[in-house]
Short mmCIF file of C-alpha atoms in Angstrom, two decimals:
data_model
loop_
_atom_site.label_atom_id
_atom_site.label_comp_id
_atom_site.label_asym_id
_atom_site.label_seq_id
_atom_site.Cartn_x
_atom_site.Cartn_y
_atom_site.Cartn_z
CA MET A 33 55.76 12.56 -54.26
CA ARG A 34 55.50 13.00 -50.45
CA ARG A 35 52.16 14.79 -50.83
CA ARG A 36 50.61 12.09 -52.96
CA LEU A 37 51.63 9.51 -50.36
CA PHE A 38 50.37 11.73 -47.62
CA ASN A 39 47.08 12.05 -49.33
CA LYS A 40 46.48 8.59 -50.04
CA ALA A 41 47.40 7.62 -46.45
CA ASN A 42 44.57 10.16 -45.43
CA ALA A 43 42.20 8.50 -47.96
CA SER A 44 42.74 5.14 -46.75
CA ALA A 45 42.04 6.27 -42.92
CA CYS A 46 39.07 7.98 -43.91
CA LEU A 47 37.91 5.12 -46.08
CA TRP A 48 38.44 2.84 -42.65
CA LEU A 49 36.72 5.12 -40.59
CA LEU A 50 33.50 5.23 -42.82
CA LEU A 51 33.69 1.34 -42.91
CA CYS A 52 33.82 1.18 -39.25
CA LEU A 53 31.25 3.87 -38.39
CA PRO A 54 28.22 1.75 -38.86
CA TRP A 55 29.64 -0.65 -36.17
CA VAL A 56 30.65 2.00 -33.69
CA LEU A 57 27.40 3.84 -33.71
CA PRO A 58 25.24 1.12 -32.74
CA MET A 59 27.55 0.30 -29.80
CA THR A 60 27.63 3.80 -28.74
CA GLY A 61 23.75 3.98 -28.96
CA CYS A 62 23.34 0.75 -27.03
CA ALA A 63 25.58 2.02 -24.10
CA GLY A 64 23.59 5.26 -24.21
CA GLY A 65 20.33 3.56 -24.04
CA GLN A 66 21.36 1.45 -21.11
CA PHE A 67 22.52 4.45 -19.29
CA ILE A 68 19.23 6.39 -19.78
CA VAL A 69 17.27 3.00 -18.64
CA ALA A 70 19.67 2.79 -15.39
CA MET A 71 18.85 6.35 -14.81
CA GLU A 72 15.08 5.98 -15.24
CA GLU A 73 15.09 2.90 -13.07
CA SER A 74 16.78 4.91 -10.39
CA ARG A 75 14.40 7.73 -10.71
CA ARG A 76 11.45 5.39 -10.12
CA ARG A 77 12.99 3.65 -7.04
CA ASN A 78 13.14 7.01 -5.46
CA SER A 79 9.75 8.45 -6.57
CA LYS A 80 6.27 8.06 -6.02
CA LYS A 81 3.27 7.72 -8.28
CA PRO A 82 -0.40 9.06 -7.58
CA VAL A 83 -3.04 6.29 -7.10
CA GLU A 84 -6.74 6.98 -7.38
CA ALA A 85 -9.31 5.83 -4.65
CA GLU A 86 -11.07 2.54 -5.44
CA TYR A 87 -14.17 3.77 -3.46
CA LYS A 88 -15.20 7.40 -3.55
CA GLY A 89 -18.52 7.11 -1.71
CA ILE A 90 -17.30 8.63 1.47
CA GLU A 91 -16.85 12.24 0.13
CA GLY A 92 -19.80 14.35 1.25
CA LYS A 93 -21.05 11.63 3.51
CA SER A 94 -20.86 10.86 7.22
CA PHE A 95 -19.26 7.53 8.29
CA ALA A 96 -18.11 5.38 11.17
CA VAL A 97 -15.35 2.72 11.16
CA LEU A 98 -16.17 -0.71 12.82
CA VAL A 99 -13.48 -3.27 13.17
CA ALA A 100 -14.40 -6.93 13.93
CA ALA A 101 -11.88 -9.80 14.77
CA PRO A 102 -12.13 -13.28 15.84
CA PRO A 103 -12.26 -13.49 19.74
CA VAL A 104 -8.82 -15.49 19.49
CA LEU A 105 -7.11 -12.81 17.82
CA GLN A 106 -8.59 -10.02 20.25
CA ALA A 107 -7.60 -12.17 23.19
CA GLU A 108 -3.93 -12.51 21.80
CA TYR A 109 -3.59 -9.05 20.28
CA PRO A 110 -6.02 -6.80 22.64
CA ALA A 111 -5.06 -3.52 21.28
CA LEU A 112 -5.49 -4.62 17.39
CA VAL A 113 -9.11 -3.53 17.02
CA SER A 114 -8.78 -0.21 18.76
CA LYS A 115 -5.47 0.59 16.94
CA LEU A 116 -7.09 -0.14 13.53
CA THR A 117 -10.20 1.84 14.41
CA PHE A 118 -8.46 4.95 15.42
CA GLU A 119 -5.80 5.11 12.55
CA VAL A 120 -8.25 4.37 9.82
CA THR A 121 -10.90 6.92 11.32
CA LEU A 122 -8.39 9.50 11.66
CA ARG A 123 -6.90 9.25 8.02
CA LEU A 124 -10.45 9.11 6.27
CA ALA A 125 -11.60 11.94 8.41
CA LYS A 126 -8.68 13.92 7.31
CA GLU A 127 -8.34 12.80 3.61
CA ALA A 128 -11.59 11.36 2.30
CA GLY A 129 -13.64 14.50 2.30
CA ALA A 130 -16.54 13.22 4.57
CA SER A 131 -19.06 15.53 5.78
CA GLY A 132 -19.18 13.93 9.33
CA VAL A 133 -17.45 11.08 11.48
CA VAL A 134 -18.23 9.29 14.50
CA PRO A 135 -14.77 9.52 16.51
CA ALA A 136 -13.00 6.25 17.25
CA GLU A 137 -13.45 6.45 20.82
CA ARG A 138 -17.18 6.65 20.59
CA VAL A 139 -17.20 3.85 18.23
CA ILE A 140 -15.18 1.71 20.53
CA ASP A 141 -17.48 2.69 23.62
CA TRP A 142 -20.43 1.82 21.47
CA THR A 143 -19.24 -1.68 20.30
CA TYR A 144 -18.08 -2.47 23.94
CA ASN A 145 -21.49 -1.77 25.40
CA ARG A 146 -23.29 -3.70 22.57
CA PRO A 147 -21.34 -6.98 22.08
CA ASN A 148 -23.85 -8.34 19.93
CA TRP A 149 -23.53 -5.57 17.46
CA VAL A 150 -21.70 -7.97 14.87
CA ALA A 151 -24.92 -10.25 14.56
CA LYS A 152 -26.94 -7.02 13.43
CA PRO A 153 -27.63 -5.88 9.92
CA LEU A 154 -25.08 -3.23 9.31
CA GLY A 155 -27.73 -0.77 7.85
CA GLU A 156 -29.36 -0.94 11.07
CA VAL A 157 -26.09 -0.07 12.86
CA ALA A 158 -25.53 2.69 10.56
CA LYS A 159 -28.90 4.10 11.64
CA GLU A 160 -28.21 3.66 15.35
CA MET A 161 -24.99 5.41 15.08
CA GLY A 162 -26.61 8.07 12.89
CA VAL A 163 -24.05 7.96 9.82
CA GLN A 164 -24.73 7.30 6.04
CA ARG A 165 -21.71 4.96 5.63
CA ILE A 166 -20.22 2.26 7.68
CA VAL A 167 -16.58 1.23 6.83
CA TYR A 168 -16.45 -2.22 7.99
CA ILE A 169 -13.05 -4.07 8.62
CA ASP A 170 -13.27 -7.50 9.09
CA VAL A 171 -9.85 -9.00 10.25
CA THR A 172 -9.17 -12.19 8.87
CA GLU A 173 -5.51 -12.98 9.74
CA TYR A 174 -3.07 -11.56 12.19
CA ARG A 175 0.24 -13.16 13.28
CA LEU A 176 3.65 -11.82 14.21
CA ASN A 177 5.66 -15.32 13.64
CA ASP A 178 5.53 -18.06 11.33
CA LYS A 179 3.45 -20.87 12.48
CA GLY A 180 5.64 -23.37 14.52
CA ASN A 181 8.57 -20.97 14.62
CA SER A 182 8.56 -18.42 17.50
CA TYR A 183 12.10 -17.28 16.83
CA LEU A 184 11.77 -15.93 13.35
CA TRP A 185 9.55 -12.64 12.73
CA ASP A 186 6.96 -13.52 9.71
CA GLY A 187 4.22 -10.87 10.34
CA VAL A 188 1.08 -10.99 8.38
CA ALA A 189 -2.34 -9.14 8.53
CA GLY A 190 -5.17 -9.65 6.52
CA ALA A 191 -8.70 -8.15 6.35
CA THR A 192 -11.77 -7.74 4.18
CA VAL A 193 -12.81 -4.17 3.92
CA SER A 194 -16.64 -3.34 3.10
CA VAL A 195 -18.71 -0.35 2.87
CA VAL A 196 -22.50 -0.28 3.63
CA GLU A 197 -24.37 2.69 2.11
CA ALA A 198 -27.17 3.22 4.67
CA ASP A 199 -28.97 5.77 2.62
CA GLY A 200 -29.10 3.58 -0.48
CA VAL A 201 -31.64 1.00 -1.74
CA LEU A 202 -29.99 -1.87 -0.33
CA ALA A 203 -28.97 -0.40 2.91
CA ASP A 204 -27.72 -3.64 4.44
CA ASP A 205 -25.67 -4.96 1.41
CA PHE A 206 -22.00 -3.95 0.65
CA ALA A 207 -21.68 -1.43 -1.80
CA PHE A 208 -17.85 -2.12 -1.87
CA THR A 209 -15.81 -5.00 -0.92
CA LYS A 210 -11.90 -5.53 -0.94
CA ALA A 211 -9.65 -8.19 0.49
CA LEU A 212 -6.11 -6.88 1.70
CA SER A 213 -3.10 -8.54 3.06
CA VAL A 214 0.32 -7.08 4.25
CA LYS A 215 3.47 -8.44 5.79
CA PHE A 216 6.28 -7.35 7.78
CA PRO A 217 9.43 -7.70 7.75
CA ASP A 218 9.56 -7.55 3.95
CA GLN A 219 12.13 -10.44 3.97
CA GLY A 220 12.66 -13.57 6.03
CA GLY A 221 15.23 -14.59 8.37
CA PHE A 222 14.91 -11.78 10.87
CA THR A 223 14.88 -12.70 14.71
CA GLN A 224 14.39 -10.95 17.85
CA ALA A 225 17.82 -9.82 17.96
CA ASP A 226 17.39 -7.97 14.60
CA ILE A 227 13.86 -6.46 15.13
CA SER A 228 12.23 -5.91 18.52
CA GLY A 229 8.65 -7.25 19.12
CA PRO A 230 7.10 -3.79 19.62
CA ALA A 231 8.60 -2.85 16.31
CA VAL A 232 6.68 -5.53 14.42
CA SER A 233 3.53 -5.01 16.62
CA SER A 234 3.59 -1.23 15.53
CA VAL A 235 4.46 -1.44 11.72
CA LEU A 236 2.45 -4.38 10.94
CA PRO A 237 -1.15 -3.00 11.77
CA SER A 238 0.10 0.67 10.60
CA ARG A 239 0.71 -1.05 7.07
CA LEU A 240 -2.76 -2.54 6.98
CA SER A 241 -4.30 0.85 8.13
CA ASP A 242 -2.42 2.60 5.15
CA ARG A 243 -3.95 0.09 2.57
CA ILE A 244 -7.35 0.21 4.21
CA ALA A 245 -7.39 4.01 4.32
CA TRP A 246 -5.74 4.45 0.61
CA LEU A 247 -8.82 2.92 -0.67
CA PHE A 248 -10.95 5.80 -0.10
CA TYR A 249 -8.90 8.86 -1.45
CA ARG A 250 -6.44 9.82 -4.00
CA HIS A 251 -2.80 9.42 -2.53
CA GLU A 252 0.83 8.72 -3.36
CA GLU A 253 2.56 5.46 -3.12
CA ASP A 254 6.22 4.50 -3.99
CA TYR A 255 6.75 3.62 -7.58
CA TYR A 256 7.63 0.18 -6.22
CA PRO A 257 5.49 -0.37 -3.15
CA LYS A 258 6.78 -2.41 -0.50
CA TYR A 259 3.54 -3.47 0.76
#
């Protein structure tokens, strides 16, 4: 008699488990799925991804980097043009597979002694410099603070990047053009007590140089880029 009662109890327990199992499994699967998603999101936030070049025409060619900026910006930030010229030239010479490059110091000296170079067709400029490609950087915006608020950092740097193919059919026309803009700090509300002026002045043009140089060769970026 006891064995029958024990068997009936076991049978009832098994039946209850079978009835509940369809409800338990989806809950377990959902929790497991959320865990997998969270792990993947964490991996992405701490990983990089390959990004292809948008323009590959510097490979196997000689080039020079020319930077132009409005006189007002050059007067307020006198080191900006030379900093962009040096950083982008060095990066492209190292990574873009060029056959030759005009060093940044020679480019700066060349433009300094020819202040009217910006009025010349860039195809003609390329011939004078003896290169097949001109990477022309036209700085369109550069500021460290929000307009009307000198206490908060709100750095923005923008430029239009173009390429002239001097050995092509249309030597004076742009074969490639891209508008870029970066900012620093990434979030608002930072004052001079939080970040120093030299830090902002260093990071902002470096970010712009990154984005310019990355146009011309395969590279890696953060999965979720900050800029």
